[in-house]
Coordinates of C-alpha atoms in Angstrom, one line a residue:
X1 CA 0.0 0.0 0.0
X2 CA 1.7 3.4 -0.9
X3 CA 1.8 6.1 1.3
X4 CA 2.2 9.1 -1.5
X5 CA -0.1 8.6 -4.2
X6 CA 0.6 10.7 -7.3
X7 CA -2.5 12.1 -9.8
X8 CA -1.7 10.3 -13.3
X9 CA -3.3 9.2 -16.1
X10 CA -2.5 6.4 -17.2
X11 CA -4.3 6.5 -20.7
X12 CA -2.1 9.8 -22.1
X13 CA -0.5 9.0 -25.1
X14 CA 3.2 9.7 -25.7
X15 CA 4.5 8.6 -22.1
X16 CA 6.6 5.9 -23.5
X17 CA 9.1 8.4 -25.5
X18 CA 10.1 9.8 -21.9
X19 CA 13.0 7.8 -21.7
X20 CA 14.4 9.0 -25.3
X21 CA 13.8 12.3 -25.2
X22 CA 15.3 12.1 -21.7
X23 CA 18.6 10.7 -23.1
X24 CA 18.5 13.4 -26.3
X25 CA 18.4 16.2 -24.0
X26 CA 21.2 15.4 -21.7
X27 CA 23.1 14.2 -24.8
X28 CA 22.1 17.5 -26.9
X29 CA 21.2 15.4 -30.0
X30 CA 19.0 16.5 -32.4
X31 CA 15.9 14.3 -33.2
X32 CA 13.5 13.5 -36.6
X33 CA 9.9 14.2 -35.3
X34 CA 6.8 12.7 -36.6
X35 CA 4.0 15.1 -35.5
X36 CA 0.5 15.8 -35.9
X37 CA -1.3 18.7 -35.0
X38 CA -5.0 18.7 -33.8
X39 CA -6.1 21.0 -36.4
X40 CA -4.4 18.3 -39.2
X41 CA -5.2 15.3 -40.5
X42 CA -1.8 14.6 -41.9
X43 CA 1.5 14.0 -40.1
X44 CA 4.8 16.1 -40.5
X45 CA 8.0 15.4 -40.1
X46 CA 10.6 17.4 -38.9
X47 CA 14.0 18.3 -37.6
X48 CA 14.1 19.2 -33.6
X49 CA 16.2 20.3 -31.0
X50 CA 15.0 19.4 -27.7
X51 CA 16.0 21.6 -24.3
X52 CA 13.8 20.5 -21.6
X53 CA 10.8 18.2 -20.6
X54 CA 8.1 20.1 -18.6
X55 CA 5.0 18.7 -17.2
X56 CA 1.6 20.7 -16.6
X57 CA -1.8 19.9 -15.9
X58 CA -1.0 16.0 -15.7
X59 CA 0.5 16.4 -19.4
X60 CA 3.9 16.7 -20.5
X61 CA 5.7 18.8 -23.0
X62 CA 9.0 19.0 -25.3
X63 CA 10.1 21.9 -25.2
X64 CA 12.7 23.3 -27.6
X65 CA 13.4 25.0 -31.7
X66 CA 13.3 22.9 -35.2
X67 CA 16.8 25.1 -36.0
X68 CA 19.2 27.4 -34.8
X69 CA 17.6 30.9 -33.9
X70 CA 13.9 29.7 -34.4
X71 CA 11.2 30.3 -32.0
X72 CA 10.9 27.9 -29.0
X73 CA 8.1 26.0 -29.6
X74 CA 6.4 23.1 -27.4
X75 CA 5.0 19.9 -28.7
X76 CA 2.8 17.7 -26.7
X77 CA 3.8 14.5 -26.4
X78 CA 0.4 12.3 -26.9
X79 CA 0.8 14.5 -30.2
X80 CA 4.1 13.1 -31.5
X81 CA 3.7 9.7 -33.6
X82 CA 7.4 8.4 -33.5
X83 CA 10.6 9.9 -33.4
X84 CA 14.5 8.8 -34.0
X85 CA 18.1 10.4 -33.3
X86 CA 19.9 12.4 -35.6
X87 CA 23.3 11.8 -34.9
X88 CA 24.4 13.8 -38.5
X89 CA 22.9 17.1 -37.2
X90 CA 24.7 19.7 -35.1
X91 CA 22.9 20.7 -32.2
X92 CA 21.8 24.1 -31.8
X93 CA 24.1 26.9 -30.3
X94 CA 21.6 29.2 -29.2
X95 CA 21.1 29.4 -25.9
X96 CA 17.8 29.1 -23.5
X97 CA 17.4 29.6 -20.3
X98 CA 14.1 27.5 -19.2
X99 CA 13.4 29.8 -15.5
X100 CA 13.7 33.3 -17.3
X101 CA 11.6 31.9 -20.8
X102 CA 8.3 31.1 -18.0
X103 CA 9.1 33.4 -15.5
X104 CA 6.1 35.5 -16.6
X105 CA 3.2 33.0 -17.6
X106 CA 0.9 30.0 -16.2
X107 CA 1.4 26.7 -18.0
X108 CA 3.7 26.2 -21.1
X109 CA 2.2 29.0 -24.0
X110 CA 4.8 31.6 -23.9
X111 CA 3.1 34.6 -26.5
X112 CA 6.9 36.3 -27.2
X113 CA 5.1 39.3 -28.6
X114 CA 3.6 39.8 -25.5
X115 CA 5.2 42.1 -22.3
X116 CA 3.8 40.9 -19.0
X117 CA 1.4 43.4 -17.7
X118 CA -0.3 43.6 -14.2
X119 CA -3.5 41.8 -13.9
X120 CA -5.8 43.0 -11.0
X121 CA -8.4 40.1 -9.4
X122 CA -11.1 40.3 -6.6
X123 CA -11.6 36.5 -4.9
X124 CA -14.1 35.7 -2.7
X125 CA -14.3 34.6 0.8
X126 CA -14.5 31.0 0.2
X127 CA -11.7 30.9 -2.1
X128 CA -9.7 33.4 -0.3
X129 CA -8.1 31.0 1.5
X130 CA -7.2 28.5 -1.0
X131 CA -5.4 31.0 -3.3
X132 CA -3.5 32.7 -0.8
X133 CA -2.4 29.4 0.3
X134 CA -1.7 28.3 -2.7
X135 CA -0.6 30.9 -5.3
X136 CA -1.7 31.3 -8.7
X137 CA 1.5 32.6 -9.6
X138 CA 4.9 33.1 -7.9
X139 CA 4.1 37.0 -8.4
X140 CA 0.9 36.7 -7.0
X141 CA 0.9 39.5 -4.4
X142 CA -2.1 40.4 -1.8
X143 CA -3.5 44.0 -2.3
X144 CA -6.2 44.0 0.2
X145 CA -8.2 41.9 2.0
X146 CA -12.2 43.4 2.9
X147 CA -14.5 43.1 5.8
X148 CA -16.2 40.3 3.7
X149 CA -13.3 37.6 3.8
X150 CA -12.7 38.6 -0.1
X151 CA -9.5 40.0 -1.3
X152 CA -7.9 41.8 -3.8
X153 CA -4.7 40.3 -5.4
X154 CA -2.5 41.2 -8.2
X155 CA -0.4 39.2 -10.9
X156 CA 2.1 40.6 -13.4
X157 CA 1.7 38.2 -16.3
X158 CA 2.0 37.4 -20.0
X159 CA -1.6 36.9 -20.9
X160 CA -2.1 32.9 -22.7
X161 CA -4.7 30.3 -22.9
X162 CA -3.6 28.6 -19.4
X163 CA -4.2 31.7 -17.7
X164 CA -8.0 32.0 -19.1
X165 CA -8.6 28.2 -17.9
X166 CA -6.9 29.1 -14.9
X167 CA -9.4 31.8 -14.2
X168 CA -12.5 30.6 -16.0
X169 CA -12.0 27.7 -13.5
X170 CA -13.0 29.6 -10.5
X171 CA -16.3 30.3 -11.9
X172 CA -18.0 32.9 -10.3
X173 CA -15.4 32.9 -7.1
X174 CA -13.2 35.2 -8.9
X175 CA -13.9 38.8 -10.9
X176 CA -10.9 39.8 -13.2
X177 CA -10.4 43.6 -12.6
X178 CA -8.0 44.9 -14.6
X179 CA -6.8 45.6 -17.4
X180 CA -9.6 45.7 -19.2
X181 CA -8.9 43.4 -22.5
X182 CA -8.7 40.3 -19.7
X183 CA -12.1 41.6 -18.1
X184 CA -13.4 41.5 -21.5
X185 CA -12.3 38.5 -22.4
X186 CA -13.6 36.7 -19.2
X187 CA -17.2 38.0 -20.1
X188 CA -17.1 36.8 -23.4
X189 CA -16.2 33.6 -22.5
X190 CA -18.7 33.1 -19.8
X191 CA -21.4 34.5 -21.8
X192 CA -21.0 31.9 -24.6
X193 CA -20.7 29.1 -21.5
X194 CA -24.2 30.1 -20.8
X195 CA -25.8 30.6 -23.7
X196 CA -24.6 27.4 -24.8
X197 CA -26.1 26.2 -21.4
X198 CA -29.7 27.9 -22.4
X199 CA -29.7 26.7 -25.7
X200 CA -29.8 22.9 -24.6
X201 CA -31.7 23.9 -21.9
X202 CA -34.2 25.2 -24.5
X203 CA -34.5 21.8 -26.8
X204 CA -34.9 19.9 -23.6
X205 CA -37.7 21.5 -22.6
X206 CA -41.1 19.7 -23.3
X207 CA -43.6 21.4 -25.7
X208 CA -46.3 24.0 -23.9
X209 CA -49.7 22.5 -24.1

């Protein structure tokens, strides 16, 4: 009987290439990808240069450029088909540094166009508690806390698609503030939830007599 039991699940795809992308980072070698993306039906395959593994939300990543001086990209592994070594290529010479490149965001989508901007949210009193004691960020910072048991908290992020889960999730514990595109953003999304909500809601719902 184990004493620490870990969240997993055991049905992602892509677990089984941990080992050999393991040994191709530590080795710096460069590796031929097969790939497909969710939006394609067909398989690509390409040249990559792997830096680090990182694991979020129970699902792990290769992080790392197809060439020299390209963006940093990251590929989930349940999306990669197979993969070899390419001991012909030279490794890339550009550098990365793994803390400084997700310093400023929530999960793994790093928008480099983006300059991390302060983002303003109100939680209430029943998840006060849980997000002070547990961060949402390692910038989080407390701004105020009210006669209710709500508070006031600020983060100085890049804005990405984790970050919107990450809030969405709270439901209606948590009120984005500022800045304003974010707020907007938040609305939007919720409205859609619930009109999709009242639209079922409205075919399930037995003829007037």
């Amino acid at each position: 009987q184990p004493v620490i039991h870990l969240d997993k699940n055991e049905k992602l795809k892509g677990l089984n290439f941990l080992d050999t992308l393991y040994q191709a980072i530590i080795k710096k070698i460069v590796l031929r990808i097969t790939y497909k993306w969710f939006t394609s039906a067909d398989e690509n395959t390409f040249a990559f240069h792997p830096y680090i593994l990182k694991e979020f939300n129970n699902r792990w990543f290769l992080v790392g450029r197809k060439k020299n001086n390209a963006p940093v990209s990251n590929l989930p592994l349940d999306r990669i088909i197979a993969l070899d070594f390419d001991f012909q290529a030279a490794f890339t010479t550009t550098p990365f540094d793994a803390e400084k490149f997700y310093k400023n965001v929530v999960g793994v989508t790093v928008n480099t166009g983006l300059q991390p901007r302060r983002i303003e949210l109100w939680v209430d009193r029943i998840n006060a508690p849980y997000v002070l004691t547990k961060p949402l960020h390692n910038s989080q910072r407390l701004t105020r806390t009210n006669d209710d048991g709500s508070i006031l908290i600020h983060l100085f992020l890049i804005e990405n698609y984790e970050l919107h889960r990450l809030l969405l999730g709270f439901g209606c514990g948590l009120e984005v503030i500022s800045p304003a595109g974010l707020r907007h953003t938040m609305i939007k999304n919720l409205k859609e939830c619930l009109a999709q909500y009242e639209d079922k809601n409205k075919e399930e719902m037995p003829p007037a007599v």
